[in-house]
Amino acid sequence: MQATQKPDIQDIVVILTLLFLTAPFFLLIYISLFNRRKKKHDDEKLEMKQSFDNEIVKTQHEIKEQTLQTVGADLHDNVGQLLSLTSFTLKSIKGNEPDGINKKVDAAIELVSRSMQEMRQLGKLLQGEQLISLGLNEAITQEVHWLERTEQYQITYQAQNLNSVTANPEKDLILFRIVQEILNNAVKHSRATRIDINLLYKAGTLQLQVNDNGVGFIIDPSDKPTGMGLMNIKNRAKMIDGTTTITSAPENGTQISVFVPYP
Amino acid sequence: MLNYFTIVTIPELICFITAAVCLYNDKSPAWKWLVFYLFWVCLTEIGGIYLRARYGTNNWIYNILFLFEIATIMIMFRAVLNPYRNSNKLISVAAIVLYSVYLINTFAKKDSFFQHYSNTGIALAIVAALLSFYFFYWFLNDDAYVPLFSSASFWWVSGTLLFYFGTTVIRVFYDYLSGVIPELTIYYIYRAVNITLYVCWSYSFICRRLRNPISRTL
């Protein structure tokens, strides 16, 4: 029978010496690898920031474009028509009908005054694009006023607790564009007649909820957004660390909620 | 004629020349101090060769060098740690411990000044290794990415860790080791680690110089 031999203290010392001599090299290799990961992380962060900045510029451009489109359409559909009518009325004045002159001039004055009112509204809308700098609430209020004046939609807008939080201009810009997209969808695709907008700040989260009574649509079970508009809304919310939930059913309207950590 | 250019003195001289060229105009007093320290190291080594040849013993000159070695390690760790964390208290405590061990070594026996201060060497190796680990802990925890190839602090601490941690066991268990491994082998291992120290330090001085180029005014 062979007795188990205990390792000699000298062997332990030799092993320890080798360990102590080589261990720092492994530590330095580990630090080097860890540092490389740190660089990769930094690069990713930079890339994300660049992508966010690009999105902000894109959003600003889109808001401008949307405003100009609205202004262009209004100039053509309303102001243009009113001025054509004014011109037609003034041209129809005949010198040999003195009784009709006053009537037609009054009508022309009325038409010009309506044109001026329209122009004032357009001016406010153009200003509204800059209103984002005054806050999300102001910008949404202007957008709602503009839609209301068409008298085709019943719109309610409620903002709660917004005064209790410091604004984040970058997030405001993205959120305003989301509101524009949702309203655009409600008007163009859903054919909604009633739209309710709620903006609520609670416990570090800004909640935007828009309900409409439009035609609605079938939600894809895979939770993939069906149209470009909805995809844009989801992507934009994600960019500011937000989440979006969309509820809809045919003939039952659409409800879109966006939750964004704020400020 | 005595040979003053040995495996020990040549790396030290190269490191001193590198320090003198790269650090003489450095903004940091701690890095500048290294020029003086390495000059002292070279003087000690040359003096040590002379004393050994003439009197057979040279321990006391290395014991004086310990005073500067402790100061250098403490000054440098304070300089490299402070960007990450205020470590003045820690460095002060470490310095008090090391100088206490040094004093105990000095007054332990009547003629102890003429014997090698092995306990001071062991204590310094342990403290330097611990401070190196402490530095790397904060280095890893820091969010900022540091390009390692051009980081003077990283290379200085790496050299210090490789030398002091690597030689801790040799210093503590020298008697046991010499029973198993030939003394010449231990000597060459020690020298190899020593050369690694000076290579790392020299590289850190070059990094330091490249980071803080001397302003050229016309």
Short mmCIF file of C-alpha atoms in Angstrom, two decimals:
data_model
loop_
_atom_site.label_atom_id
_atom_site.label_comp_id
_atom_site.label_asym_id
_atom_site.label_seq_id
_atom_site.Cartn_x
_atom_site.Cartn_y
_atom_site.Cartn_z
CA MET A 1 0.00 0.00 0.00
CA GLN A 2 1.33 3.39 -1.03
CA ALA A 3 1.01 6.32 1.37
CA THR A 4 -0.25 9.61 -0.05
CA GLN A 5 2.64 12.00 -0.18
CA LYS A 6 1.95 15.56 1.01
CA PRO A 7 3.26 18.28 -1.27
CA ASP A 8 6.50 19.73 -0.05
CA ILE A 9 6.45 23.38 1.15
CA GLN A 10 9.19 24.11 -1.36
CA ASP A 11 6.98 22.88 -4.22
CA ILE A 12 4.18 25.12 -2.99
CA VAL A 13 6.56 28.08 -2.90
CA VAL A 14 7.73 27.35 -6.46
CA ILE A 15 4.12 27.13 -7.70
CA LEU A 16 3.22 30.31 -5.81
CA THR A 17 6.19 32.12 -7.33
CA LEU A 18 5.17 31.10 -10.83
CA LEU A 19 1.60 32.16 -10.11
CA PHE A 20 2.64 35.55 -8.77
CA LEU A 21 4.94 36.10 -11.72
CA THR A 22 2.33 35.26 -14.36
CA ALA A 23 -0.91 36.51 -12.73
CA PRO A 24 -0.28 40.23 -13.49
CA PHE A 25 0.03 39.42 -17.22
CA PHE A 26 -3.42 37.80 -17.18
CA LEU A 27 -4.79 40.80 -15.28
CA LEU A 28 -3.36 43.18 -17.87
CA ILE A 29 -4.85 41.10 -20.71
CA TYR A 30 -8.24 41.24 -18.97
CA ILE A 31 -7.98 45.02 -18.54
CA SER A 32 -7.09 45.40 -22.22
CA LEU A 33 -10.12 43.33 -23.30
CA PHE A 34 -12.42 45.20 -20.91
CA ASN A 35 -11.13 48.51 -22.21
CA ARG A 36 -11.88 47.45 -25.79
CA ARG A 37 -15.46 46.69 -24.74
CA LYS A 38 -15.63 50.16 -23.21
CA LYS A 39 -14.54 51.68 -26.54
CA LYS A 40 -17.14 49.67 -28.41
CA HIS A 41 -19.80 50.88 -25.97
CA ASP A 42 -18.62 54.50 -26.41
CA ASP A 43 -18.79 54.15 -30.21
CA GLU A 44 -22.32 52.76 -29.97
CA LYS A 45 -23.37 55.64 -27.71
CA LEU A 46 -21.92 58.15 -30.17
CA GLU A 47 -23.68 56.47 -33.07
CA MET A 48 -26.98 56.58 -31.17
CA LYS A 49 -26.51 60.26 -30.40
CA GLN A 50 -25.78 61.02 -34.04
CA SER A 51 -28.85 59.08 -35.10
CA PHE A 52 -30.95 60.98 -32.52
CA ASP A 53 -29.60 64.34 -33.74
CA ASN A 54 -30.40 63.35 -37.35
CA GLU A 55 -33.92 62.43 -36.29
CA ILE A 56 -34.39 65.81 -34.60
CA VAL A 57 -33.33 67.62 -37.78
CA LYS A 58 -35.62 65.37 -39.85
CA THR A 59 -38.53 66.04 -37.47
CA GLN A 60 -37.98 69.80 -37.62
CA HIS A 61 -37.97 69.59 -41.40
CA GLU A 62 -41.16 67.50 -41.45
CA ILE A 63 -42.98 69.93 -39.15
CA LYS A 64 -42.00 72.81 -41.45
CA GLU A 65 -43.12 70.85 -44.50
CA GLN A 66 -46.46 69.96 -42.93
CA THR A 67 -47.08 73.59 -41.96
CA LEU A 68 -46.25 74.82 -45.44
CA GLN A 69 -48.48 72.16 -47.02
CA THR A 70 -51.37 73.27 -44.82
CA VAL A 71 -50.72 76.92 -45.59
CA GLY A 72 -50.49 76.18 -49.33
CA ALA A 73 -53.72 74.16 -49.32
CA ASP A 74 -55.52 76.86 -47.35
CA LEU A 75 -54.33 79.65 -49.62
CA HIS A 76 -55.65 77.69 -52.58
CA ASP A 77 -58.91 76.42 -51.07
CA ASN A 78 -60.03 79.32 -48.86
CA VAL A 79 -58.22 82.58 -49.38
CA GLY A 80 -57.91 82.04 -53.14
CA GLN A 81 -61.62 81.26 -53.47
CA LEU A 82 -62.65 84.24 -51.34
CA LEU A 83 -60.50 86.62 -53.37
CA SER A 84 -61.79 85.17 -56.66
CA LEU A 85 -65.31 85.71 -55.42
CA THR A 86 -64.44 89.28 -54.40
CA SER A 87 -63.01 89.97 -57.82
CA PHE A 88 -66.06 88.44 -59.49
CA THR A 89 -68.38 90.54 -57.30
CA LEU A 90 -66.52 93.77 -58.03
CA LYS A 91 -66.43 93.03 -61.76
CA SER A 92 -70.18 92.47 -61.79
CA ILE A 93 -70.84 96.07 -60.66
CA LYS A 94 -72.51 97.98 -63.44
CA GLY A 95 -72.78 101.79 -63.49
CA ASN A 96 -76.34 101.75 -64.72
CA GLU A 97 -77.58 99.85 -61.65
CA PRO A 98 -77.04 102.32 -58.79
CA ASP A 99 -79.15 100.29 -56.34
CA GLY A 100 -77.03 97.21 -56.75
CA ILE A 101 -73.66 99.01 -56.37
CA ASN A 102 -73.87 99.44 -52.59
CA LYS A 103 -75.05 95.85 -52.14
CA LYS A 104 -72.18 94.43 -54.21
CA VAL A 105 -69.57 96.65 -52.55
CA ASP A 106 -70.81 95.53 -49.12
CA ALA A 107 -70.57 91.91 -50.25
CA ALA A 108 -67.04 92.51 -51.53
CA ILE A 109 -66.06 94.16 -48.23
CA GLU A 110 -67.45 91.16 -46.34
CA LEU A 111 -65.45 88.79 -48.56
CA VAL A 112 -62.24 90.78 -48.13
CA SER A 113 -62.72 90.84 -44.36
CA ARG A 114 -63.16 87.04 -44.33
CA SER A 115 -60.00 86.73 -46.41
CA MET A 116 -58.16 88.85 -43.87
CA GLN A 117 -59.41 86.62 -41.05
CA GLU A 118 -58.18 83.56 -42.92
CA MET A 119 -54.81 85.21 -43.47
CA ARG A 120 -54.55 85.97 -39.76
CA GLN A 121 -55.24 82.31 -38.94
CA LEU A 122 -52.57 81.24 -41.42
CA GLY A 123 -50.14 83.65 -39.81
CA LYS A 124 -50.84 82.05 -36.44
CA LEU A 125 -50.25 78.58 -37.91
CA LEU A 126 -46.92 79.65 -39.36
CA GLN A 127 -46.06 81.08 -35.97
CA GLY A 128 -47.22 77.81 -34.43
CA GLU A 129 -44.20 76.09 -35.95
CA GLN A 130 -42.06 78.28 -33.72
CA LEU A 131 -44.44 77.77 -30.81
CA ILE A 132 -42.73 74.46 -29.97
CA SER A 133 -40.07 76.57 -28.36
CA LEU A 134 -42.79 77.87 -26.00
CA GLY A 135 -43.69 74.33 -25.02
CA LEU A 136 -45.51 71.24 -26.19
CA ASN A 137 -48.82 72.42 -24.72
CA GLU A 138 -48.80 75.66 -26.76
CA ALA A 139 -47.92 73.85 -29.97
CA ILE A 140 -50.67 71.23 -29.56
CA THR A 141 -53.19 73.95 -28.66
CA GLN A 142 -52.42 75.77 -31.93
CA GLU A 143 -52.68 72.55 -33.93
CA VAL A 144 -56.06 71.83 -32.33
CA HIS A 145 -57.31 75.39 -33.04
CA TRP A 146 -56.40 75.00 -36.68
CA LEU A 147 -58.30 71.75 -37.05
CA GLU A 148 -61.30 73.14 -35.13
CA ARG A 149 -61.74 76.09 -37.49
CA THR A 150 -62.63 73.69 -40.34
CA GLU A 151 -65.75 72.88 -38.27
CA GLN A 152 -65.58 69.31 -39.53
CA TYR A 153 -64.20 67.82 -36.32
CA GLN A 154 -65.16 67.90 -32.69
CA ILE A 155 -61.87 68.07 -30.82
CA THR A 156 -61.12 68.13 -27.10
CA TYR A 157 -57.65 68.71 -25.67
CA GLN A 158 -56.69 68.38 -22.03
CA ALA A 159 -53.24 68.86 -20.50
CA GLN A 160 -52.60 67.98 -16.86
CA ASN A 161 -49.66 68.61 -14.51
CA LEU A 162 -47.45 69.95 -17.29
CA ASN A 163 -46.54 73.02 -15.25
CA SER A 164 -44.97 70.83 -12.58
CA VAL A 165 -42.19 69.61 -14.86
CA THR A 166 -39.28 71.29 -16.64
CA ALA A 167 -39.59 71.04 -20.41
CA ASN A 168 -37.29 68.95 -22.57
CA PRO A 169 -37.23 70.75 -25.96
CA GLU A 170 -35.89 67.75 -27.92
CA LYS A 171 -38.55 65.39 -26.56
CA ASP A 172 -41.22 68.10 -27.06
CA LEU A 173 -40.29 68.35 -30.72
CA ILE A 174 -40.56 64.58 -31.26
CA LEU A 175 -43.84 64.40 -29.29
CA PHE A 176 -45.33 67.27 -31.26
CA ARG A 177 -44.49 65.49 -34.50
CA ILE A 178 -46.15 62.34 -33.10
CA VAL A 179 -49.29 64.38 -32.34
CA GLN A 180 -49.24 65.75 -35.91
CA GLU A 181 -48.89 62.22 -37.34
CA ILE A 182 -51.74 60.89 -35.21
CA LEU A 183 -54.04 63.78 -36.15
CA ASN A 184 -53.08 63.40 -39.78
CA ASN A 185 -53.98 59.70 -39.63
CA ALA A 186 -57.26 60.44 -37.86
CA VAL A 187 -58.30 63.03 -40.43
CA LYS A 188 -57.03 61.42 -43.64
CA HIS A 189 -57.38 57.68 -43.07
CA SER A 190 -59.75 57.15 -40.15
CA ARG A 191 -62.29 59.71 -41.35
CA ALA A 192 -62.89 60.56 -37.71
CA THR A 193 -65.31 63.28 -36.65
CA ARG A 194 -64.42 63.31 -32.99
CA ILE A 195 -60.89 63.40 -31.58
CA ASP A 196 -59.94 63.51 -27.89
CA ILE A 197 -56.37 64.38 -26.92
CA ASN A 198 -55.06 63.96 -23.37
CA LEU A 199 -51.59 64.90 -22.22
CA LEU A 200 -50.76 63.91 -18.66
CA TYR A 201 -47.55 64.15 -16.67
CA LYS A 202 -47.33 61.70 -13.77
CA ALA A 203 -44.38 60.29 -11.80
CA GLY A 204 -41.66 61.00 -14.34
CA THR A 205 -43.72 59.89 -17.33
CA LEU A 206 -45.51 61.95 -19.95
CA GLN A 207 -48.55 60.16 -21.26
CA LEU A 208 -50.12 61.19 -24.55
CA GLN A 209 -53.43 59.60 -25.44
CA VAL A 210 -55.39 60.26 -28.60
CA ASN A 211 -58.80 58.64 -29.22
CA ASP A 212 -60.84 58.98 -32.38
CA ASN A 213 -64.18 57.63 -33.56
CA GLY A 214 -62.97 56.81 -37.06
CA VAL A 215 -63.25 53.65 -39.12
CA GLY A 216 -60.49 51.87 -37.20
CA PHE A 217 -58.51 48.92 -38.51
CA ILE A 218 -57.46 45.36 -37.68
CA ILE A 219 -54.34 45.26 -35.53
CA ASP A 220 -51.65 42.88 -36.77
CA PRO A 221 -51.34 40.12 -34.09
CA SER A 222 -47.54 40.22 -34.44
CA ASP A 223 -47.76 43.82 -33.13
CA LYS A 224 -46.10 45.12 -36.27
CA PRO A 225 -47.36 48.59 -37.21
CA THR A 226 -49.43 48.31 -40.37
CA GLY A 227 -48.76 51.66 -42.05
CA MET A 228 -45.80 53.98 -42.42
CA GLY A 229 -47.50 56.57 -40.20
CA LEU A 230 -47.93 54.15 -37.30
CA MET A 231 -44.41 52.83 -37.77
CA ASN A 232 -43.07 56.39 -37.61
CA ILE A 233 -45.02 57.01 -34.40
CA LYS A 234 -43.59 53.86 -32.77
CA ASN A 235 -40.02 54.52 -33.95
CA ARG A 236 -40.08 58.13 -32.82
CA ALA A 237 -41.41 57.21 -29.38
CA LYS A 238 -38.72 54.53 -29.09
CA MET A 239 -36.05 57.08 -29.94
CA ILE A 240 -36.91 59.04 -26.79
CA ASP A 241 -37.14 55.80 -24.74
CA GLY A 242 -40.92 55.80 -24.99
CA THR A 243 -43.44 53.04 -25.61
CA THR A 244 -46.54 53.09 -27.77
CA THR A 245 -49.75 51.09 -27.52
CA ILE A 246 -52.28 51.08 -30.32
CA THR A 247 -55.81 49.77 -29.86
CA SER A 248 -58.22 49.65 -32.76
CA ALA A 249 -61.01 47.62 -34.32
CA PRO A 250 -62.99 48.09 -37.53
CA GLU A 251 -65.74 50.70 -37.04
CA ASN A 252 -64.67 51.20 -33.43
CA GLY A 253 -62.14 54.00 -33.72
CA THR A 254 -58.49 54.06 -32.72
CA GLN A 255 -56.76 54.73 -29.42
CA ILE A 256 -53.06 55.55 -29.43
CA SER A 257 -51.12 55.97 -26.16
CA VAL A 258 -47.52 57.08 -25.96
CA PHE A 259 -45.58 56.88 -22.68
CA VAL A 260 -42.33 58.80 -22.50
CA PRO A 261 -39.99 59.21 -19.53
CA TYR A 262 -39.92 62.95 -18.88
CA PRO A 263 -38.14 65.34 -18.74
CA MET B 1 38.82 48.01 -13.51
CA LEU B 2 35.33 47.40 -12.16
CA ASN B 3 32.52 46.65 -14.59
CA TYR B 4 29.82 49.21 -13.89
CA PHE B 5 27.73 48.21 -16.90
CA THR B 6 25.83 45.10 -15.85
CA ILE B 7 22.45 43.48 -16.47
CA VAL B 8 21.28 45.55 -13.49
CA THR B 9 22.72 48.95 -14.29
CA ILE B 10 22.15 49.12 -18.08
CA PRO B 11 18.28 48.99 -17.91
CA GLU B 12 18.38 51.50 -15.03
CA LEU B 13 20.61 53.88 -16.96
CA ILE B 14 18.43 53.62 -20.09
CA CYS B 15 15.33 54.26 -17.97
CA PHE B 16 17.01 57.26 -16.30
CA ILE B 17 18.06 58.74 -19.68
CA THR B 18 14.51 58.22 -21.02
CA ALA B 19 13.08 59.90 -17.92
CA ALA B 20 15.52 62.79 -18.20
CA VAL B 21 14.65 63.35 -21.88
CA CYS B 22 10.89 62.89 -21.55
CA LEU B 23 10.09 64.29 -18.12
CA TYR B 24 12.51 67.13 -17.48
CA ASN B 25 9.88 69.64 -18.55
CA ASP B 26 6.80 67.75 -17.33
CA LYS B 27 4.05 69.80 -15.72
CA SER B 28 3.49 67.28 -12.93
CA PRO B 29 5.98 67.45 -10.02
CA ALA B 30 5.33 63.74 -9.33
CA TRP B 31 6.53 62.66 -12.79
CA LYS B 32 9.42 65.12 -12.64
CA TRP B 33 10.46 63.57 -9.32
CA LEU B 34 11.02 60.27 -11.16
CA VAL B 35 14.03 61.80 -12.95
CA PHE B 36 15.66 62.52 -9.62
CA TYR B 37 14.68 59.11 -8.22
CA LEU B 38 16.11 57.19 -11.19
CA PHE B 39 19.28 59.26 -10.98
CA TRP B 40 19.56 58.20 -7.34
CA VAL B 41 18.92 54.56 -8.32
CA CYS B 42 21.79 54.69 -10.84
CA LEU B 43 24.10 56.32 -8.28
CA THR B 44 23.16 53.64 -5.72
CA GLU B 45 23.85 50.80 -8.16
CA ILE B 46 27.23 52.20 -9.18
CA GLY B 47 28.06 52.93 -5.52
CA GLY B 48 26.89 49.42 -4.63
CA ILE B 49 29.28 47.83 -7.15
CA TYR B 50 32.14 49.92 -5.80
CA LEU B 51 31.36 49.24 -2.13
CA ARG B 52 30.98 45.53 -2.70
CA ALA B 53 34.32 45.31 -4.47
CA ARG B 54 36.09 47.39 -1.84
CA TYR B 55 34.41 46.39 1.45
CA GLY B 56 32.51 43.21 0.55
CA THR B 57 29.20 44.67 1.71
CA ASN B 58 26.91 47.30 0.27
CA ASN B 59 23.60 46.78 2.10
CA TRP B 60 23.52 50.20 3.77
CA ILE B 61 23.49 52.08 0.45
CA TYR B 62 20.44 50.07 -0.68
CA ASN B 63 18.82 50.69 2.72
CA ILE B 64 19.12 54.44 2.05
CA LEU B 65 17.60 53.88 -1.40
CA PHE B 66 14.52 52.38 0.33
CA LEU B 67 13.74 55.86 1.74
CA PHE B 68 13.51 57.26 -1.81
CA GLU B 69 11.79 54.17 -3.20
CA ILE B 70 8.97 54.41 -0.65
CA ALA B 71 8.59 58.15 -1.30
CA THR B 72 8.53 57.61 -5.08
CA ILE B 73 5.93 54.86 -4.97
CA MET B 74 3.71 56.95 -2.68
CA ILE B 75 4.09 60.18 -4.70
CA MET B 76 3.39 58.41 -7.98
CA PHE B 77 0.37 56.46 -6.75
CA ARG B 78 -1.09 59.68 -5.37
CA ALA B 79 -0.61 61.27 -8.80
CA VAL B 80 -2.15 58.40 -10.80
CA LEU B 81 -5.00 57.67 -8.37
CA ASN B 82 -6.21 61.23 -7.76
CA PRO B 83 -7.86 61.68 -11.20
CA TYR B 84 -10.13 58.76 -10.26
CA ARG B 85 -10.49 59.22 -6.51
CA ASN B 86 -9.06 61.39 -3.78
CA SER B 87 -6.58 59.01 -2.19
CA ASN B 88 -4.51 61.38 -0.04
CA LYS B 89 -5.57 59.65 3.20
CA LEU B 90 -4.89 56.17 1.84
CA ILE B 91 -1.44 57.17 0.57
CA SER B 92 -0.63 58.88 3.89
CA VAL B 93 -1.57 55.74 5.85
CA ALA B 94 0.48 53.55 3.48
CA ALA B 95 3.48 55.89 3.82
CA ILE B 96 3.23 55.87 7.63
CA VAL B 97 3.10 52.04 7.67
CA LEU B 98 6.10 51.71 5.33
CA TYR B 99 8.27 54.27 7.12
CA SER B 100 7.34 52.62 10.45
CA VAL B 101 8.57 49.26 9.11
CA TYR B 102 11.71 51.04 7.90
CA LEU B 103 12.35 52.54 11.35
CA ILE B 104 11.74 49.19 13.05
CA ASN B 105 14.23 47.61 10.62
CA THR B 106 16.76 50.36 11.37
CA PHE B 107 16.57 50.12 15.15
CA ALA B 108 15.87 46.39 15.47
CA LYS B 109 19.48 45.50 16.21
CA LYS B 110 22.66 47.36 16.94
CA ASP B 111 24.19 46.99 13.48
CA SER B 112 21.01 46.45 11.48
CA PHE B 113 21.74 49.43 9.20
CA PHE B 114 24.45 47.30 7.61
CA GLN B 115 22.08 44.40 6.93
CA HIS B 116 19.51 44.17 4.16
CA TYR B 117 16.08 45.57 5.19
CA SER B 118 14.16 42.56 3.90
CA ASN B 119 11.01 43.39 5.91
CA THR B 120 10.85 46.88 4.40
CA GLY B 121 11.24 45.33 0.94
CA ILE B 122 8.42 42.84 1.60
CA ALA B 123 6.12 45.53 3.05
CA LEU B 124 6.82 47.84 0.10
CA ALA B 125 6.12 45.03 -2.40
CA ILE B 126 2.79 44.22 -0.73
CA VAL B 127 1.69 47.87 -0.46
CA ALA B 128 2.73 48.65 -4.07
CA ALA B 129 0.87 45.58 -5.37
CA LEU B 130 -2.27 46.50 -3.38
CA LEU B 131 -2.16 50.09 -4.63
CA SER B 132 -1.74 48.80 -8.19
CA PHE B 133 -4.86 46.64 -7.81
CA TYR B 134 -6.68 49.64 -6.31
CA PHE B 135 -5.69 51.74 -9.33
CA PHE B 136 -6.87 49.10 -11.78
CA TYR B 137 -10.16 48.76 -9.87
CA TRP B 138 -10.93 52.47 -10.43
CA PHE B 139 -9.50 52.36 -13.93
CA LEU B 140 -11.98 49.61 -14.86
CA ASN B 141 -14.85 51.31 -13.05
CA ASP B 142 -14.34 54.59 -14.85
CA ASP B 143 -16.79 55.12 -17.71
CA ALA B 144 -14.32 56.93 -19.90
CA TYR B 145 -12.39 54.92 -22.47
CA VAL B 146 -8.62 55.35 -22.20
CA PRO B 147 -6.42 54.30 -25.13
CA LEU B 148 -4.05 51.93 -23.31
CA PHE B 149 -1.15 52.21 -25.73
CA SER B 150 -0.77 55.90 -24.99
CA SER B 151 -1.71 55.93 -21.30
CA ALA B 152 1.33 56.83 -19.20
CA SER B 153 -0.43 56.02 -15.91
CA PHE B 154 -1.48 52.58 -17.14
CA TRP B 155 2.06 51.61 -18.18
CA TRP B 156 3.64 53.00 -15.03
CA VAL B 157 1.26 51.05 -12.79
CA SER B 158 1.58 47.91 -14.98
CA GLY B 159 5.36 47.94 -14.57
CA THR B 160 5.01 48.50 -10.83
CA LEU B 161 2.50 45.66 -10.48
CA LEU B 162 4.57 43.22 -12.56
CA PHE B 163 7.67 43.94 -10.52
CA TYR B 164 6.36 44.22 -6.96
CA PHE B 165 3.58 41.60 -7.16
CA GLY B 166 5.78 39.24 -9.18
CA THR B 167 8.63 39.41 -6.71
CA THR B 168 6.55 39.30 -3.51
CA VAL B 169 6.82 35.51 -3.14
CA ILE B 170 10.51 35.55 -4.02
CA ARG B 171 11.12 38.18 -1.34
CA VAL B 172 9.02 36.39 1.31
CA PHE B 173 10.13 32.80 0.63
CA TYR B 174 13.64 33.37 -0.64
CA ASP B 175 15.10 30.79 1.78
CA TYR B 176 12.66 28.05 0.69
CA LEU B 177 13.10 28.88 -3.00
CA SER B 178 16.87 28.82 -2.88
CA GLY B 179 16.61 25.25 -1.60
CA VAL B 180 14.82 24.12 -4.76
CA ILE B 181 15.89 26.48 -7.51
CA PRO B 182 19.54 27.41 -8.08
CA GLU B 183 20.28 30.88 -6.75
CA LEU B 184 21.47 32.02 -10.17
CA THR B 185 18.07 31.12 -11.65
CA ILE B 186 16.30 33.14 -8.95
CA TYR B 187 18.71 36.00 -9.67
CA TYR B 188 17.87 35.93 -13.40
CA ILE B 189 14.12 35.70 -12.73
CA TYR B 190 14.44 38.72 -10.45
CA ARG B 191 16.46 40.59 -13.06
CA ALA B 192 13.97 39.72 -15.83
CA VAL B 193 11.14 41.17 -13.76
CA ASN B 194 13.33 44.17 -12.98
CA ILE B 195 13.96 44.77 -16.69
CA THR B 196 10.19 44.48 -17.32
CA LEU B 197 9.69 47.22 -14.72
CA TYR B 198 12.11 49.59 -16.42
CA VAL B 199 10.77 48.80 -19.91
CA CYS B 200 7.22 49.62 -18.77
CA TRP B 201 8.34 52.75 -16.95
CA SER B 202 10.42 53.97 -19.92
CA TYR B 203 7.44 53.43 -22.22
CA SER B 204 5.20 55.34 -19.81
CA PHE B 205 7.67 58.28 -19.89
CA ILE B 206 7.51 58.29 -23.70
CA CYS B 207 3.69 58.25 -23.54
CA ARG B 208 3.85 61.12 -21.08
CA ARG B 209 6.13 63.14 -23.36
CA LEU B 210 3.96 62.48 -26.44
CA ARG B 211 0.88 63.59 -24.52
CA ASN B 212 2.47 66.78 -23.25
CA PRO B 213 4.69 67.92 -26.11
CA ILE B 214 6.98 70.78 -25.22
CA SER B 215 5.59 73.97 -26.65
CA ARG B 216 7.71 75.27 -29.46
CA THR B 217 7.69 79.02 -29.38
CA LEU B 218 9.37 80.90 -32.16
#
